[in-house]
Tab-separated table of C-alpha atoms in Angstrom:
chain	number	residue	atom	x	y	z
B	1	MET	CA	79.783	11.132	51.991
B	2	ALA	CA	80.840	9.806	55.368
B	3	ALA	CA	80.668	13.352	56.666
B	4	GLN	CA	76.980	13.803	55.399
B	5	GLU	CA	75.808	10.444	57.308
B	6	ASP	CA	77.965	11.524	60.450
B	7	LEU	CA	75.986	15.126	60.093
B	8	SER	CA	72.565	13.501	59.126
B	9	ARG	CA	73.060	11.115	62.472
B	10	ILE	CA	74.124	14.149	64.881
B	11	MET	CA	71.154	16.186	63.618
B	12	GLY	CA	68.568	13.371	63.771
B	13	VAL	CA	67.272	14.031	60.151
B	14	ARG	CA	67.337	11.915	57.039
B	15	HIS	CA	69.912	11.861	54.194
B	16	VAL	CA	67.901	12.257	51.020
B	17	LEU	CA	68.959	12.403	47.631
B	18	GLY	CA	66.759	15.197	46.532
B	19	THR	CA	64.280	13.104	44.599
B	20	GLY	CA	60.858	14.799	46.398
B	21	THR	CA	59.079	17.800	45.775
B	22	TYR	CA	58.875	21.292	47.249
B	23	LEU	CA	56.269	23.634	46.711
B	24	GLY	CA	54.961	21.445	43.906
B	25	LEU	CA	58.417	21.503	42.133
B	26	PRO	CA	60.613	18.855	41.724
B	27	SER	CA	63.607	19.462	44.090
B	28	MET	CA	65.927	17.900	41.433
B	29	VAL	CA	65.616	18.016	37.351
B	30	GLY	CA	67.460	15.276	35.891
B	31	ARG	CA	68.307	14.085	32.319
B	32	SER	CA	64.776	13.346	31.448
B	33	LYS	CA	62.902	16.723	31.581
B	34	LYS	CA	60.039	15.157	30.034
B	35	ASP	CA	59.425	12.498	32.750
B	36	THR	CA	60.087	15.082	35.521
B	37	PHE	CA	57.412	17.107	34.109
B	38	ALA	CA	54.667	14.693	33.198
B	39	SER	CA	53.008	15.359	36.474
B	40	ILE	CA	51.982	18.581	35.145
B	41	LYS	CA	50.385	17.167	32.026
B	42	ASP	CA	48.722	14.340	34.294
B	43	ARG	CA	47.289	17.244	36.337
B	44	ILE	CA	45.857	19.262	33.559
B	45	TRP	CA	44.354	15.744	31.878
B	46	LYS	CA	42.471	15.105	35.196
B	47	ARG	CA	40.859	18.289	35.118
B	48	ILE	CA	39.728	18.300	31.664
B	49	ASN	CA	38.216	14.886	32.215
B	50	SER	CA	36.350	16.048	35.193
B	51	TRP	CA	34.797	18.596	32.964
B	52	ARG	CA	34.232	16.531	29.871
B	53	GLY	CA	30.668	15.199	31.122
B	54	ARG	CA	29.411	18.859	31.664
B	55	ALA	CA	27.522	20.886	28.891
B	56	LEU	CA	29.916	23.940	28.921
B	57	SER	CA	29.259	26.774	26.618
B	58	LYS	CA	32.163	28.480	24.678
B	59	ALA	CA	32.528	31.034	27.082
B	60	GLY	CA	32.335	28.575	30.203
B	61	LYS	CA	35.308	26.553	28.294
B	62	GLU	CA	36.868	29.854	27.774
B	63	VAL	CA	36.681	30.760	31.426
B	64	MET	CA	37.786	27.195	32.629
B	65	ILE	CA	40.884	27.318	30.444
B	66	LYS	CA	41.789	30.645	31.247
B	67	SER	CA	41.369	30.481	34.872
B	68	VAL	CA	42.345	27.016	36.011
B	69	LEU	CA	44.259	25.176	32.901
B	70	GLN	CA	46.845	27.810	32.227
B	71	SER	CA	47.370	28.671	35.945
B	72	ILE	CA	48.638	24.971	36.504
B	73	PRO	CA	51.709	25.219	34.460
B	74	SER	CA	52.803	28.773	34.893
B	75	TYR	CA	54.522	28.662	38.333
B	76	VAL	CA	56.477	25.743	37.099
B	77	MET	CA	57.207	27.594	34.133
B	78	SER	CA	58.242	30.625	35.896
B	79	VAL	CA	61.041	28.450	37.491
B	80	TYR	CA	61.916	25.941	34.926
B	81	LEU	CA	62.293	25.664	31.235
B	82	ILE	CA	59.805	22.983	30.337
B	83	PRO	CA	60.734	20.917	27.132
B	84	GLU	CA	59.013	22.088	24.065
B	85	THR	CA	57.294	18.430	23.680
B	86	THR	CA	55.724	19.244	26.796
B	87	ILE	CA	54.382	22.236	25.968
B	88	LYS	CA	53.025	21.088	22.762
B	89	GLU	CA	51.317	17.863	24.436
B	90	ILE	CA	49.598	20.639	26.897
B	91	GLU	CA	48.259	22.687	23.987
B	92	ARG	CA	47.162	19.788	22.073
B	93	MET	CA	44.895	18.890	25.240
B	94	ILE	CA	43.900	22.037	25.801
B	95	ASN	CA	42.887	22.581	21.965
B	96	SER	CA	40.850	19.071	22.007
B	97	PHE	CA	39.009	20.253	24.954
B	98	TRP	CA	38.202	23.719	23.162
B	99	TRP	CA	37.215	22.162	20.246
B	100	GLY	CA	36.425	18.696	20.598
B	101	GLY	CA	34.072	18.837	23.034
B	102	GLY	CA	32.695	16.140	25.236
B	103	THR	CA	31.259	12.948	25.252
B	104	ASN	CA	27.987	13.807	23.335
B	105	THR	CA	29.533	16.164	20.771
B	106	ARG	CA	31.805	14.864	17.825
B	107	GLY	CA	33.431	18.427	17.602
B	108	ILE	CA	34.643	20.541	14.608
B	109	LYS	CA	36.084	18.572	11.866
B	110	TRP	CA	38.642	20.616	10.080
B	111	MET	CA	39.466	20.661	6.423
B	112	ALA	CA	42.638	21.448	4.641
B	113	TRP	CA	42.683	25.362	3.548
B	114	ASP	CA	43.629	24.111	-0.079
B	115	ARG	CA	40.729	22.044	-0.305
B	116	MET	CA	38.536	24.480	1.165
B	117	THR	CA	39.491	27.347	-1.701
B	118	VAL	CA	38.989	25.214	-4.501
B	119	PRO	CA	37.005	27.491	-7.111
B	120	LYS	CA	33.443	26.848	-7.830
B	121	GLU	CA	34.216	25.908	-11.576
B	122	PHE	CA	36.395	22.905	-10.003
B	123	ASP	CA	33.511	21.728	-7.663
B	124	GLY	CA	34.412	23.914	-4.767
C-alpha cells in the first residue's frame, strides 16, 4: 500500500480503488452484481418512459425495441455475465412496453390457457 501511494505521488496521479466506469462498464464488479448492473435497467426504463406519450404503431414499437432497447445491454453482456434476475427484469420492462401500450391504452389483458380452452358445453 505504501509503494502504491509513493508511486502515485511520484507520477502525480490519484490512487483510486477502481469504483468508476470505463467505456460505460464498471471497472470493478463486486459481490452485488444486481446493484452493479442496475444502471442498465435504469437506462432502458428512462428510454421506455420517454416513448410512452407517443402514439406508436406495432411496427414502430418493434423498431424501437430492436434497434434501441436491445442494443443497450448488448455491449455489457459481451463482457460480463449479467445476473438472470436482471435479464428477466429487462425482459419484463420490454414486454410491458410492447403489450401494455402507453398512457391512453390499457394494453392486452391475458387469460389463462385452461380458461380459454373450456369446451362450449361448459360455457366456454
